[in-house]
Coordinates of C-alpha atoms and ligand atoms in Angstrom, one line a residue:
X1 CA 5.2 -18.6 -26.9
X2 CA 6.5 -17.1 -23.7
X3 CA 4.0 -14.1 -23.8
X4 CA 1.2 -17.2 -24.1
X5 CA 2.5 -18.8 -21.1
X6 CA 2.7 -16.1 -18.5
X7 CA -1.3 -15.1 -19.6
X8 CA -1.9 -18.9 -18.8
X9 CA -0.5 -18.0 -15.2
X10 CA -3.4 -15.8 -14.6
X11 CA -6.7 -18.0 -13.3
X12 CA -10.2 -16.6 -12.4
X13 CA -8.6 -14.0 -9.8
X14 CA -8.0 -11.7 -12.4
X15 CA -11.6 -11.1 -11.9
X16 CA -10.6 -9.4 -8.8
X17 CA -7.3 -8.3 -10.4
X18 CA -9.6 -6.3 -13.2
X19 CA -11.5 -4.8 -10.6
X20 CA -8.5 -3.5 -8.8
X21 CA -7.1 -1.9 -12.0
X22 CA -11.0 0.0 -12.5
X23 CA -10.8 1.1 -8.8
X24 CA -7.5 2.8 -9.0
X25 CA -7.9 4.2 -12.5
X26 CA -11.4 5.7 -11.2
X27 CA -9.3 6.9 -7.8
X28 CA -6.9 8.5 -9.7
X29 CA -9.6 10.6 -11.8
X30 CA -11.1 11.7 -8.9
X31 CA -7.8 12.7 -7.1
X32 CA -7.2 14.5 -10.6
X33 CA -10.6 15.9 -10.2
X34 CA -10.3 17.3 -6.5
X35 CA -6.9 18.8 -7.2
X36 CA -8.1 21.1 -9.8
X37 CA -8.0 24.8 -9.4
X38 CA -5.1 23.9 -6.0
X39 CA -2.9 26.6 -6.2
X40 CA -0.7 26.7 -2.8
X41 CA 2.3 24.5 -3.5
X42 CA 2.6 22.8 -0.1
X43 CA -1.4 21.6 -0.9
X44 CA 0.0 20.3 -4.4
X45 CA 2.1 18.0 -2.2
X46 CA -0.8 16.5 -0.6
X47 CA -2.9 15.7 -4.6
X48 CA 0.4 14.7 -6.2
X49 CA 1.1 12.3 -3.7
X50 CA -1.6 10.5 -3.7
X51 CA -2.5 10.8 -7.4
X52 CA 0.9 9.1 -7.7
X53 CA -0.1 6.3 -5.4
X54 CA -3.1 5.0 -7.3
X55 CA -1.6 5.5 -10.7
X56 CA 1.1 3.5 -9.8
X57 CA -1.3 0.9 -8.4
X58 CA -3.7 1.4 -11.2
X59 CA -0.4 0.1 -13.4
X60 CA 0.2 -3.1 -11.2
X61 CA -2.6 -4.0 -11.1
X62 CA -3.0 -3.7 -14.8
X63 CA 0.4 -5.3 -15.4
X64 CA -0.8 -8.5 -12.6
X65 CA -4.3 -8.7 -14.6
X66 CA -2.9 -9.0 -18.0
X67 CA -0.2 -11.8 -16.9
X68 CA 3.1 -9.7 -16.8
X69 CA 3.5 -9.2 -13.2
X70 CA 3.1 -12.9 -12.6
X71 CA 5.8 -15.3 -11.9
X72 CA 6.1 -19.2 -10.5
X73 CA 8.4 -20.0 -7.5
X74 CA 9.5 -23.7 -7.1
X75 CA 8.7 -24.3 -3.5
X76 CA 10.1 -27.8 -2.1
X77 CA 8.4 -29.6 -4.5
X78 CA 5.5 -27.3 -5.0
X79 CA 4.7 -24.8 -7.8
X80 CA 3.0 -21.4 -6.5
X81 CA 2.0 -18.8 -8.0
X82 CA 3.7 -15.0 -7.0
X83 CA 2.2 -11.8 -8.2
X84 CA 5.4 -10.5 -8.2
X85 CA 3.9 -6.9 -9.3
X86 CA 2.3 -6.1 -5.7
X87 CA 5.6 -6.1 -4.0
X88 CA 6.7 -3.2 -7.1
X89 CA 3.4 -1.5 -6.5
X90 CA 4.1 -1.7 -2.4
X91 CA 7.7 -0.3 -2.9
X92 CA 6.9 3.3 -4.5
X93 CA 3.5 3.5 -2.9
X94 CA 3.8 2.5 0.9
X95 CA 6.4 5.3 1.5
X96 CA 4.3 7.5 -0.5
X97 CA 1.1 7.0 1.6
X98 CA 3.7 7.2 5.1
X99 CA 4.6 10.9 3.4
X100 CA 1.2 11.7 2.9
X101 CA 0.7 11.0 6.8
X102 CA 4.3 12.9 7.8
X103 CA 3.5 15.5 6.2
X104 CA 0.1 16.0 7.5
X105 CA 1.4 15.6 11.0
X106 CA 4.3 18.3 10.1
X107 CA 7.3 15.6 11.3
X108 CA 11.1 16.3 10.9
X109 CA 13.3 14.8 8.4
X110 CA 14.6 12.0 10.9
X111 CA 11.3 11.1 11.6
X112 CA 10.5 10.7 7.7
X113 CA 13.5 8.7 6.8
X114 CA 13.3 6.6 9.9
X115 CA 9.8 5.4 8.6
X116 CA 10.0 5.2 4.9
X117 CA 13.2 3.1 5.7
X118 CA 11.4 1.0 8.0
X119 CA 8.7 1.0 5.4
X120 CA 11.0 0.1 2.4
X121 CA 13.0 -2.4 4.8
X122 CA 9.4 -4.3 5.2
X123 CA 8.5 -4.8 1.6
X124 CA 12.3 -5.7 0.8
X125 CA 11.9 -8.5 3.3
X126 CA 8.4 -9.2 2.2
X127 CA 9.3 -9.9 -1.2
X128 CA 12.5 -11.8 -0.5
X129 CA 9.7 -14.1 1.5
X130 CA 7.6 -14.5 -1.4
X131 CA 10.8 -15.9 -3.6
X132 CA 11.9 -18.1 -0.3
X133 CA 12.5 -21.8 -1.9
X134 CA 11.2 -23.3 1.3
X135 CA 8.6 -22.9 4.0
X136 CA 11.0 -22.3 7.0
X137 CA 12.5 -19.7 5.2
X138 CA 9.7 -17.9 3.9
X139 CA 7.9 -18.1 7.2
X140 CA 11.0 -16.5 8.7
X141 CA 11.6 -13.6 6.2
X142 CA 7.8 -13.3 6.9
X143 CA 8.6 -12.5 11.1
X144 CA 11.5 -10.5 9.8
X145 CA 9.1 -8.3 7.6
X146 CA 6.1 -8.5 10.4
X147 CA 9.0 -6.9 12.7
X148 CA 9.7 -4.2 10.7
X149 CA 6.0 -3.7 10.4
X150 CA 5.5 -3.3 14.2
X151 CA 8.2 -1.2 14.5
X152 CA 6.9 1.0 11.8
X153 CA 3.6 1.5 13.8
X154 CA 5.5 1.9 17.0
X155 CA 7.0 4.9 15.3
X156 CA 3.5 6.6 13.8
X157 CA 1.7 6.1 17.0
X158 CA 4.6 7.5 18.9
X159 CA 6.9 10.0 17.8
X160 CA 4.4 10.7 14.6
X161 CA 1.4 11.4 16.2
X162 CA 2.7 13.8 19.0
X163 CA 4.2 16.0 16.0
X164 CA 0.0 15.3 15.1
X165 CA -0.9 16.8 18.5
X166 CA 1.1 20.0 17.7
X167 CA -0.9 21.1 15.0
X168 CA -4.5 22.5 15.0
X169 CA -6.8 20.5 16.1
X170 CA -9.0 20.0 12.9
X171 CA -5.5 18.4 11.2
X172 CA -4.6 15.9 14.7
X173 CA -8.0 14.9 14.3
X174 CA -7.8 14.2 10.7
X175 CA -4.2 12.4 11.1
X176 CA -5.8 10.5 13.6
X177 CA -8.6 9.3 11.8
X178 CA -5.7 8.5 8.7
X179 CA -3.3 6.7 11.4
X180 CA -6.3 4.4 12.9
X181 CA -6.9 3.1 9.1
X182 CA -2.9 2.9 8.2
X183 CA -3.1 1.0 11.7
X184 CA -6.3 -1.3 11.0
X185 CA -5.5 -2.1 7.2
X186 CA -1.7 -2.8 7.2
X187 CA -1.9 -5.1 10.0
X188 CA -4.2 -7.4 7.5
X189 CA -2.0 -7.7 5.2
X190 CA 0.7 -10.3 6.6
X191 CA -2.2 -12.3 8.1
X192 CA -3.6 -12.1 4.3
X193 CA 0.0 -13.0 3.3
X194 CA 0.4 -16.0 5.6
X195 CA -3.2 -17.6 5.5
X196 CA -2.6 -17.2 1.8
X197 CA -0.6 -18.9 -0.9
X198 CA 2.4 -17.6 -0.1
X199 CA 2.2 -19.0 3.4
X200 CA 2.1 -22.4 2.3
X201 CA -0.2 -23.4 4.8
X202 CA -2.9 -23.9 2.3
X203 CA -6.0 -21.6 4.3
X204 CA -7.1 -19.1 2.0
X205 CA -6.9 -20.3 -2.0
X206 CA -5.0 -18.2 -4.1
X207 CA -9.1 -17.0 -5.4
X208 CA -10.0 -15.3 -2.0
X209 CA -6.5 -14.3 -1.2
X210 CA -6.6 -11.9 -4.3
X211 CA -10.0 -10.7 -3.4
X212 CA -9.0 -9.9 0.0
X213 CA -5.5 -8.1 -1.3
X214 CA -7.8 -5.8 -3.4
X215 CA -10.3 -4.9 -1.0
X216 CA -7.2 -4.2 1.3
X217 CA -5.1 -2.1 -1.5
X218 CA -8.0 -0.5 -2.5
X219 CA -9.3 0.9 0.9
X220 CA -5.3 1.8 2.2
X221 CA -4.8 3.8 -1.0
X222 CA -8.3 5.2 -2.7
X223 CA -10.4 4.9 0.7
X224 CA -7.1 7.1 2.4
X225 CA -6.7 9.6 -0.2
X226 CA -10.7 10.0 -0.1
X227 CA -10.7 10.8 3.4
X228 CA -7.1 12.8 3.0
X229 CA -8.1 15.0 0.2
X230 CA -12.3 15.6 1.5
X231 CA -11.7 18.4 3.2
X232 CA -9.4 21.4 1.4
X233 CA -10.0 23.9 4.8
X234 CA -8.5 21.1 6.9
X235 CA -5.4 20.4 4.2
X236 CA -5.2 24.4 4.3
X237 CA -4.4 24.8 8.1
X238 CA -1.5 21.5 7.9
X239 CA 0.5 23.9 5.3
X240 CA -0.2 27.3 7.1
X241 CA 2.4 28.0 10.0
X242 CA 0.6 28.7 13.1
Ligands
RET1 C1 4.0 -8.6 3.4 C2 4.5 -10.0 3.7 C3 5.5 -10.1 4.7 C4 5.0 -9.6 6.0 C5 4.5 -8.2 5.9 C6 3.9 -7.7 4.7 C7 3.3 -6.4 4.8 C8 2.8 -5.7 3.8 C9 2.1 -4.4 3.9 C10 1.7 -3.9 2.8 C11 0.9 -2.7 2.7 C12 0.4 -2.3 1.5 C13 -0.4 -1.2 1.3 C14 -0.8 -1.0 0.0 C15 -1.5 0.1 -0.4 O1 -2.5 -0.1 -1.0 C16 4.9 -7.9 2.4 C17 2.6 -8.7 2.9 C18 4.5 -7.4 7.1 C19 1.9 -3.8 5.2 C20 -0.8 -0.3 2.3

């Protein structure tokens, strides 16, 4: 019975949902693919990362397709729907995309831990949002996680990309071109967030809201690691000591 009853959860999105599990499972056979034959450790860092980042998608997504990672939140006097399974996916593989970029830019320990916390802070707060049994309180766990958010990017375009500037020019250029996405495609998703479902503003159906949250994951983790991973002699040079 219960099994039935979460599928029944799932509407026509999982369209979008199916094509989200595809795109990761095909991103994380080409990571697999690129990382072959990489024998320096530090490089390894680099392709287990982010072949990590897209499995664990690739699973979430899978899960949210196939009506597990769905749940129903009583809102006033309003039933949504909450795909609890992105804020799982968002926990393990935010930090893991912000360790991709701090290691890239060669940044201290401090620097790490002050933005995976910031990171892990932001979904926390996020998902609390998302369970929120009324507007007003959703909408202000939603600032509280937008803060965190800002402060995040404060750090990566401050003290993250002057460690950047240190290194070779080839890898500042590449962190820079990795920090403008991070920058451009994380700032979507509390605007996706709020004009969405979860908002409770009723903007953007729950249909095109899932749509856009795949196009977003998909770009921030396979359309990163793409660009990441293109270019081995670049990836070289961040783990050689100049
Ligand atoms: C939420 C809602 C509350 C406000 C904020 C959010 C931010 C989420 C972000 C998610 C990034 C996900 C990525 C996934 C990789 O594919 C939780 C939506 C600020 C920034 C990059």
């Amino acid at each position: 019975m219960l099994p039935l009853a979460m599928t029944a959860l799932v509407g026509p999105e999982s369209l979008w949902l199916w094509i989200g599990t595809i795109g990761m499972t095909l991103g994380t056979l080409y990571f697999i693919g690129r990382g072959r034959g990489v024998r320096d450790p530090k490089m390894q860092e680099f392709y287990i990362i982010t072949i990590f980042i897209t499995t664990i998608a690739a699973a979430m997504y899978f899960a949210m397709a196939t009506g597990f990672g769905v749940t129903e939140v009583m809102v006033g006097d309003e039933m949504l729907t909450i795909y609890w399974a992105r804020y799982a996916d968002w926990l393990f593989t935010t930090p893991l995309l912000l360790l991709d970029l701090s290691l890239l830019a060669g940044a201290n320990r401090n620097t790490i831990a002050t933005l995976i916390g910031l990171d892990i802070f932001m979904i926390g707060t996020g998902a609390i949002a998302a369970f929120a049994a009324t507007p007003g309180t959703r909408i202000a766990w939603w600032g509280i996680s937008t803060g965190a958010l800002l402060a995040l990017l404060y750090v990566l375009v401050g003290t993250l990309s002057k460690n950047a500037r240190a290194q070779s020019s080839e890898v500042a250029s590449l962190f820079g071109t990795l920090r403008n996405l991070v920058i451009a495609l994380w700032l979507l998703y509390p605007v996706v967030w709020i004009l969405g479902t979860e908002g409770t503003l009723g903007i953007l159906p729950l249909y095109w809201e899932t749509a856009a949250f795949m196009v977003l994951d998909l770009s921030a983790k396979v359309g990163f690691g793409v660009v990441l991973l293109r270019s081995r002699s670049v990836l070289e040079r961040a783990v050689t000591p100049s």
